Structure formats: C-alpha cells, structure tokens
mmCIF file with all atom_site columns, C-alpha atoms in Angstrom:
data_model
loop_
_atom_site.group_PDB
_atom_site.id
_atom_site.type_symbol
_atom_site.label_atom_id
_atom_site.label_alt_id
_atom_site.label_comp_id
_atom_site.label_asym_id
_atom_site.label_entity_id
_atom_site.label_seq_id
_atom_site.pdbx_PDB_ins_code
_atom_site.Cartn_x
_atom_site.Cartn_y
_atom_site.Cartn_z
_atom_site.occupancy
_atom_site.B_iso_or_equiv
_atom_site.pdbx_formal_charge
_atom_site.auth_seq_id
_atom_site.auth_comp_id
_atom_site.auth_asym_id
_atom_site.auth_atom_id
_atom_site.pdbx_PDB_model_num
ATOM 1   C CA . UNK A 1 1   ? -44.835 34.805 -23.184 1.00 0.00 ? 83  UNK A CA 1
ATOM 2   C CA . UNK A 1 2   ? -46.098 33.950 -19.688 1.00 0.00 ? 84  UNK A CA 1
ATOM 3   C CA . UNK A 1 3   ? -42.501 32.538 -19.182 1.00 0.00 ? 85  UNK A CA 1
ATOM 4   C CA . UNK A 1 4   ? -40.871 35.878 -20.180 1.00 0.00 ? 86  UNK A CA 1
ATOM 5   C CA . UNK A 1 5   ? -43.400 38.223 -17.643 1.00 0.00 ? 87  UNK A CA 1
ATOM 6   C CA . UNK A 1 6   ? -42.296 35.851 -14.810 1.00 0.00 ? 88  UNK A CA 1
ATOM 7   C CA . UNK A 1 7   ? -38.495 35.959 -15.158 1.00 0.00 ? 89  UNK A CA 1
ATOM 8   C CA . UNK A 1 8   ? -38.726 39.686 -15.986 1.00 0.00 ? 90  UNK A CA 1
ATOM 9   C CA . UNK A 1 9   ? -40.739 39.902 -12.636 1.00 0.00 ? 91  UNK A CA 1
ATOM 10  C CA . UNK A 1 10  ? -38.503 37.718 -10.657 1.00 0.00 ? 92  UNK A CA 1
ATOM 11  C CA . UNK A 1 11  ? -35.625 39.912 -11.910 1.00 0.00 ? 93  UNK A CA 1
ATOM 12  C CA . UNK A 1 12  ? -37.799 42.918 -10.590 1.00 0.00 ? 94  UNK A CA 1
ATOM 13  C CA . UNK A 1 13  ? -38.093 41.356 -7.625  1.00 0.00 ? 95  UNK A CA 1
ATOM 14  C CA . UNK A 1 14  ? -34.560 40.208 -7.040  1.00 0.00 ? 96  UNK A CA 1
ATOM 15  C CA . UNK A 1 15  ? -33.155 43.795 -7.643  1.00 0.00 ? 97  UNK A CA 1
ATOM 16  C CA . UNK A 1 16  ? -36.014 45.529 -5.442  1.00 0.00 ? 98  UNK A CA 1
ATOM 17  C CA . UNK A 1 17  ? -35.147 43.749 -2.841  1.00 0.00 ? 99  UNK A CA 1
ATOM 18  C CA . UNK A 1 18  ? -30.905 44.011 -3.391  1.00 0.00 ? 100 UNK A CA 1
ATOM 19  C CA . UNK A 1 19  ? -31.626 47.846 -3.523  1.00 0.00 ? 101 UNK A CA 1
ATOM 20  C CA . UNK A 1 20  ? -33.594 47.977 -0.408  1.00 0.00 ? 102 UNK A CA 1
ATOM 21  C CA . UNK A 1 21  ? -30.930 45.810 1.823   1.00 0.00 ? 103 UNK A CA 1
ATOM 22  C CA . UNK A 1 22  ? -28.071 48.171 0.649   1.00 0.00 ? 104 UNK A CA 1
ATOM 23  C CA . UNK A 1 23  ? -30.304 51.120 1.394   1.00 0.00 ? 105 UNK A CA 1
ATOM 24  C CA . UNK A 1 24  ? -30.468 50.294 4.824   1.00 0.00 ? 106 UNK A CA 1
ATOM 25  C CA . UNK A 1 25  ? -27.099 48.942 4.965   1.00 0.00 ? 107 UNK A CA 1
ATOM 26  C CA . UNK A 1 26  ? -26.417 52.436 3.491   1.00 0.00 ? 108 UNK A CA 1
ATOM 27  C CA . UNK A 1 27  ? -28.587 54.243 6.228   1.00 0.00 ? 109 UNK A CA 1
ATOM 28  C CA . UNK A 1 28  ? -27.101 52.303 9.302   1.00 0.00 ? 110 UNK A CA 1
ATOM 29  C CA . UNK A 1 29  ? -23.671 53.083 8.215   1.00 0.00 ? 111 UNK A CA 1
ATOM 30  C CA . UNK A 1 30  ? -23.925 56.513 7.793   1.00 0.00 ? 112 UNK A CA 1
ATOM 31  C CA . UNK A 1 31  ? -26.133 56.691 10.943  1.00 0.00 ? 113 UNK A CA 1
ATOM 32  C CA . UNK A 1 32  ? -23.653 55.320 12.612  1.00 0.00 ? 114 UNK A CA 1
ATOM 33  C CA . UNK A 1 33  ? -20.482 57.057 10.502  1.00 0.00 ? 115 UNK A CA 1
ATOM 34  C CA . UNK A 1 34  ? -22.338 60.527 11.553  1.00 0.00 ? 116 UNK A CA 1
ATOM 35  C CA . UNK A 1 35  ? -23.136 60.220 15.143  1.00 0.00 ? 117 UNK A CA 1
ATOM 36  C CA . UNK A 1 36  ? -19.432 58.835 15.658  1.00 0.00 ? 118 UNK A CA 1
ATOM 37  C CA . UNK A 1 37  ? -18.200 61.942 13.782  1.00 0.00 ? 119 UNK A CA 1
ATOM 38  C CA . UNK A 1 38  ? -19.581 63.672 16.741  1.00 0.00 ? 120 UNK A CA 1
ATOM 39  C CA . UNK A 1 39  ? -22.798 64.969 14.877  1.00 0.00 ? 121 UNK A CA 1
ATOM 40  C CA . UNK A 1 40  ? -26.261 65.188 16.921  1.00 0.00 ? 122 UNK A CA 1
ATOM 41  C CA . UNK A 1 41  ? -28.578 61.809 16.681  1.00 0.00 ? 123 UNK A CA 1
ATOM 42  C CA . UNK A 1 42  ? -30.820 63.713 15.148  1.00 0.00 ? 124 UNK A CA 1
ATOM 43  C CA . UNK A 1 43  ? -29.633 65.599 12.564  1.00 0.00 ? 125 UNK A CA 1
ATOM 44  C CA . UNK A 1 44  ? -26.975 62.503 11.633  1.00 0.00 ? 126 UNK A CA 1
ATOM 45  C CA . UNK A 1 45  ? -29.801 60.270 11.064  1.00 0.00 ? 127 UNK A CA 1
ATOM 46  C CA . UNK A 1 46  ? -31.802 62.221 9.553   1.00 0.00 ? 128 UNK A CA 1
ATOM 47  C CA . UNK A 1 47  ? -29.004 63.154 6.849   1.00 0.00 ? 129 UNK A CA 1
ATOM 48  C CA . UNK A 1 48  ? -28.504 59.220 6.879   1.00 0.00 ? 130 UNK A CA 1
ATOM 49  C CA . UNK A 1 49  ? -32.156 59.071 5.572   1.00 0.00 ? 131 UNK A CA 1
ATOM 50  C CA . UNK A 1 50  ? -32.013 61.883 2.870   1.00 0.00 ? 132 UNK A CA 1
ATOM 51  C CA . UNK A 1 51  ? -28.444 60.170 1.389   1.00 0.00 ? 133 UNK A CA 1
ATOM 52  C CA . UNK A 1 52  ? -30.016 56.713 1.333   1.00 0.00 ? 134 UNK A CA 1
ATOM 53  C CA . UNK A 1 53  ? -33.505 57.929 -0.028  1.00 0.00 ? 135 UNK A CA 1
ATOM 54  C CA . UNK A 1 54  ? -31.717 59.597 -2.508  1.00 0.00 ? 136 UNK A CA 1
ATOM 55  C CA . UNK A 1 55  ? -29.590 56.546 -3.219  1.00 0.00 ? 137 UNK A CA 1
ATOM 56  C CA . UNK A 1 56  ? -32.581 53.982 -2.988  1.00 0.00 ? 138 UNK A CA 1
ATOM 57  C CA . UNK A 1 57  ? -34.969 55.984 -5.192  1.00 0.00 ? 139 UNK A CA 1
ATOM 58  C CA . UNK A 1 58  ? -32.105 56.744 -8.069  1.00 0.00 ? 140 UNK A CA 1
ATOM 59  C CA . UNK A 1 59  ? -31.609 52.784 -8.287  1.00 0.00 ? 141 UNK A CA 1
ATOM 60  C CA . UNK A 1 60  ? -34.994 51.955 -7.917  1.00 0.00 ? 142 UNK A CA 1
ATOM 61  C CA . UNK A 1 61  ? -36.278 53.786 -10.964 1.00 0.00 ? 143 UNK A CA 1
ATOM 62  C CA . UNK A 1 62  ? -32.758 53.180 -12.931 1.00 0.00 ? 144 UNK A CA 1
ATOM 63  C CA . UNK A 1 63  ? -31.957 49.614 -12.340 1.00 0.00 ? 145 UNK A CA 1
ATOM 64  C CA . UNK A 1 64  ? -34.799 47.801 -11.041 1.00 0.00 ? 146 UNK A CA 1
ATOM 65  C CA . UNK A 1 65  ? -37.435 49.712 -13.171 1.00 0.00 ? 147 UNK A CA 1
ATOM 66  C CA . UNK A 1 66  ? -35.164 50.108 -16.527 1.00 0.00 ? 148 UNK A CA 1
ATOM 67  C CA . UNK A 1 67  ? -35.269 54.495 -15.557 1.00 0.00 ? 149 UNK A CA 1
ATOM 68  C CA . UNK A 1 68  ? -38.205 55.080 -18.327 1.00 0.00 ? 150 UNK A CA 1
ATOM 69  C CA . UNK A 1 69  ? -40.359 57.014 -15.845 1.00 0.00 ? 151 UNK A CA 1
ATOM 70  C CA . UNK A 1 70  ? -40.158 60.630 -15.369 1.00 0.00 ? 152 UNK A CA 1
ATOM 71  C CA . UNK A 1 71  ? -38.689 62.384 -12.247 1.00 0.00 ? 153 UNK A CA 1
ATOM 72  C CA . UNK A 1 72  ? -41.350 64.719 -11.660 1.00 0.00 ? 154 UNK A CA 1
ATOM 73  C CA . UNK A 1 73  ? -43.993 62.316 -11.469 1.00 0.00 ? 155 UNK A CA 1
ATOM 74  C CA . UNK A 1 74  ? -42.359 59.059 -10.119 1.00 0.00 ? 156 UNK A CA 1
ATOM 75  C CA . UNK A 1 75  ? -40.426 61.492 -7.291  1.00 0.00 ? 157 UNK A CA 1
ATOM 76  C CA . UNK A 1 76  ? -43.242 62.293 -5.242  1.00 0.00 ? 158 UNK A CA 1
ATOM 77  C CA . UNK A 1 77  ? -45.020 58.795 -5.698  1.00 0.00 ? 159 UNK A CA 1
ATOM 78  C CA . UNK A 1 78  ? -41.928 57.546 -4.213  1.00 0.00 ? 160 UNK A CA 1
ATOM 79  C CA . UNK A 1 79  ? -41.959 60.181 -1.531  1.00 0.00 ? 161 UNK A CA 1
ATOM 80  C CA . UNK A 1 80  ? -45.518 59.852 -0.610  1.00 0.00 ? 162 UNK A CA 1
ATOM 81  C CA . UNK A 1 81  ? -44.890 55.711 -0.825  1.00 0.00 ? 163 UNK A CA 1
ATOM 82  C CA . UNK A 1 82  ? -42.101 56.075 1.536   1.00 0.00 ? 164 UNK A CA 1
ATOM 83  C CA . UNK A 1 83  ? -43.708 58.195 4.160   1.00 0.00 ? 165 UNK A CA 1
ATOM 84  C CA . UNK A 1 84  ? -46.715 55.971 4.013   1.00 0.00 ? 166 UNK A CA 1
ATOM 85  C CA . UNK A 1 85  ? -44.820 52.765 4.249   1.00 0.00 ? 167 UNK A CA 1
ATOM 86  C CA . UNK A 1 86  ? -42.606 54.587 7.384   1.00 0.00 ? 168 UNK A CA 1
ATOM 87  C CA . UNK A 1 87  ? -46.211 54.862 9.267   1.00 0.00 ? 169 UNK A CA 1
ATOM 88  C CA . UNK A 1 88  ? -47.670 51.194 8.334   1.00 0.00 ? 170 UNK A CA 1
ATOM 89  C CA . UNK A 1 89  ? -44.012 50.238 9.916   1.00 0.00 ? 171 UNK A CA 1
ATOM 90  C CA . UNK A 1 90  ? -44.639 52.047 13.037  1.00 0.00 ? 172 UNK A CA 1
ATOM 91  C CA . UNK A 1 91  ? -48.141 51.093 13.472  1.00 0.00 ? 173 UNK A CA 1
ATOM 92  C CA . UNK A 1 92  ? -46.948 47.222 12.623  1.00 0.00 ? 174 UNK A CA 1
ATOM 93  C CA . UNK A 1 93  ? -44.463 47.253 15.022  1.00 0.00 ? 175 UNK A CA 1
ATOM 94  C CA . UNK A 1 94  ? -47.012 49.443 17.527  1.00 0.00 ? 176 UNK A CA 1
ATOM 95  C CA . UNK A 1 95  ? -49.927 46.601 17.636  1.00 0.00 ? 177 UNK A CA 1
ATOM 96  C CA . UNK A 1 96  ? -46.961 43.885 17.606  1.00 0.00 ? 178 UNK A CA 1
ATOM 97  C CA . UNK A 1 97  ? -45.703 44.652 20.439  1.00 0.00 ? 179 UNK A CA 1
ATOM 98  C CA . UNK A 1 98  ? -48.444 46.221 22.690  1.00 0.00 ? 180 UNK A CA 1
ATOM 99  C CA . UNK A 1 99  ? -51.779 44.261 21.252  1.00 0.00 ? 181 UNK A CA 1
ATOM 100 C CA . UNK A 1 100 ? -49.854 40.807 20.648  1.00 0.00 ? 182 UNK A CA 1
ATOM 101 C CA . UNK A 1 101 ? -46.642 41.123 23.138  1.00 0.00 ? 183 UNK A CA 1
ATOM 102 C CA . UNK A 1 102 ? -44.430 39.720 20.467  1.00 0.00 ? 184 UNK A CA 1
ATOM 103 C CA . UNK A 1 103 ? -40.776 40.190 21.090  1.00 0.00 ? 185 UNK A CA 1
ATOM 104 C CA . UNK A 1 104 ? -38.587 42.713 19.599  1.00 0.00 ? 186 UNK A CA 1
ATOM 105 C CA . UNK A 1 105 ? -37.554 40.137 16.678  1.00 0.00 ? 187 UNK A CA 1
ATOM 106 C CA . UNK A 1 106 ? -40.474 38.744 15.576  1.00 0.00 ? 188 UNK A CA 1
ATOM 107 C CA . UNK A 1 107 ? -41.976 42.516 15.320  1.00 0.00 ? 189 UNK A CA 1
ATOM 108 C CA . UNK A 1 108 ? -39.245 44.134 13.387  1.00 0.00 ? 190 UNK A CA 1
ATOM 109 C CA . UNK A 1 109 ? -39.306 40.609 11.209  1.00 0.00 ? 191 UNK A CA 1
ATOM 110 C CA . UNK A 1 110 ? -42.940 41.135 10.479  1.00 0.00 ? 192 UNK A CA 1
ATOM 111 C CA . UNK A 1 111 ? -42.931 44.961 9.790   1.00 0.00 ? 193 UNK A CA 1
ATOM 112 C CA . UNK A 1 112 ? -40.008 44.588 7.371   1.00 0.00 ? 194 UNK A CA 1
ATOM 113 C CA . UNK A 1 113 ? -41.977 41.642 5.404   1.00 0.00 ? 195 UNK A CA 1
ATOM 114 C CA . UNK A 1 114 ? -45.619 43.349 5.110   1.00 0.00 ? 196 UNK A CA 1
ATOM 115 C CA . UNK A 1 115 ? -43.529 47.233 4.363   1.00 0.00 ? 197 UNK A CA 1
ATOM 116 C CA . UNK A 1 116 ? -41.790 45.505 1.898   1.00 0.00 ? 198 UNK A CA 1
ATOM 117 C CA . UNK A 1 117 ? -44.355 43.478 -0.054  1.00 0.00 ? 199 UNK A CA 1
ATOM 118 C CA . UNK A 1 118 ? -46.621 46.618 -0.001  1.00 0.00 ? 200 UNK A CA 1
ATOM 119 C CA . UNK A 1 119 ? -43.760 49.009 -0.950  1.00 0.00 ? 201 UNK A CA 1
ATOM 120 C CA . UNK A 1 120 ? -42.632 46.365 -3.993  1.00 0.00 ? 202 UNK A CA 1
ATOM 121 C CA . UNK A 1 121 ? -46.361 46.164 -5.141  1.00 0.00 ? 203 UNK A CA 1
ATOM 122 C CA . UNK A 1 122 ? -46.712 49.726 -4.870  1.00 0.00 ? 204 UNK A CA 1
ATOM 123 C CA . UNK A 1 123 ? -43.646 50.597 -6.172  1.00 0.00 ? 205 UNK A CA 1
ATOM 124 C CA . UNK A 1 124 ? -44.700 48.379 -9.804  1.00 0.00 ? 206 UNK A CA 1
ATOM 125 C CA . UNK A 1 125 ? -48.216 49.109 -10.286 1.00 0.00 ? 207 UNK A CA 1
ATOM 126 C CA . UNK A 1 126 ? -48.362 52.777 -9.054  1.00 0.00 ? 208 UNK A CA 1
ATOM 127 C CA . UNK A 1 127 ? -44.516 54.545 -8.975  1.00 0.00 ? 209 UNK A CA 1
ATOM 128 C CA . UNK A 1 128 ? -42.946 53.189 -11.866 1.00 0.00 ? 210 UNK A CA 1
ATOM 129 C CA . UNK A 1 129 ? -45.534 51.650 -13.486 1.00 0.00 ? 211 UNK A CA 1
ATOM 130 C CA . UNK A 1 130 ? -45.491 50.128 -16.614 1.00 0.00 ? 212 UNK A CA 1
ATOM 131 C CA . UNK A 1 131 ? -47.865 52.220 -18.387 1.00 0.00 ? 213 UNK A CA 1
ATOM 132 C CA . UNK A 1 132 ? -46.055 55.452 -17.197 1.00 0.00 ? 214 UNK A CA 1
ATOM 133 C CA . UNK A 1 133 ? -42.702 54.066 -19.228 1.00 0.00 ? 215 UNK A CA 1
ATOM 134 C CA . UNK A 1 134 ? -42.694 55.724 -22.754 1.00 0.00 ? 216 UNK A CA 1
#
C-alpha cells in the first residue's frame, strides 16, 4: 500500500510540476506574443496571466488532481493560493536581494523553489484535497 501512495504521489508531483513549467512557458509567450502585437505592457501581461491561470488551474484540478473537486470551491482556493504565493515570491526575491545581496539568479532560483513547494503542498492538502474528491 505504502508503495502505491508514493508512486501515486510522485505522479502528482511529476504532473504539478509539468503544468506549472508550461504555464509559464504559456505566460512568457503570450507576454511576449501581446506586447509585440503592439498591445500596452500592461494590459498584454496582464491578459498573459488571466489565459495561463485559466490554463494552469483547468489542468491542475483535471490532470494532476484526477478533476473530482468542485469548481466553486477549489476556484477560489486556487485564486487565493495564487495571489498568496505571487506575494511570498516578491517578498523572497525582496529580502534576497536587498537583506542578502544575492544576484539576480540565485534569487529568482530560490523564489521559484520555496513558491513552488508551498504552492504543490498547498495545492494537495488544501485546494484539491483528497477529502474534498467525492
């Protein structure tokens, strides 16, 4: 049984983090697709954000966490994960930089690993948690 929970986690895992590096594959493409278009910074990346949200969410509950959970209450965990997990990144990257002069690399290296652990365990035990699938 133990053997079973593992692989099914690693599997978790493994998609989790394939959806989250075509997400922001996604969201630098289209940032880039829309400013080149000729649309403001602003609004084209924030568009760039809503598609891959949208995109990163949908496969997120569907393929890495089998789409048992209901929209109306695994939608605004994921919404109110995100937006926390957008602020930890900032302040990450914030005392990186300024409290421990790390270089540009290192902090954008160490934001994406500590957002991403917290947004995976998040994500299992309080978004789509087990439980919450009938």
């Amino acid at each position: 049984m133990t053997s079973i929970v593992q692989a099914l986690t690693e599997r978790r895992l493994a998609r989790f983090l394939i959806v989250g590096a075509g997400a922001a594959g996604l969201l630098f493409a289209l940032s880039f697709a829309f400013v080149t278009a000729g649309m403001a910074p602003f609004w084209g990346g924030a568009l760039a954000y809503a598609i891959a949200f949208v995109v990163a969410y949908s496969l997120q509950r569907a393929w890495t966490f089998g789409g048992r959970h209901r929209h109306g209450q695994a939608l605004p965990r994921y919404l109110t994960l995100q937006i926390c997990c957008a602020t930890l990144s900032g302040v990450i990257a914030h005392v990186a930089v300024d409290r421990f002069g790390l270089p540009p690399l290192a902090m954008a290296a160490l934001a994406t690993v500590i957002v991403s652990a917290i947004s995976y365990v998040a994500s299992s035990l309080w978004v789509f948690p087990e439980r919450d699938a009938p």
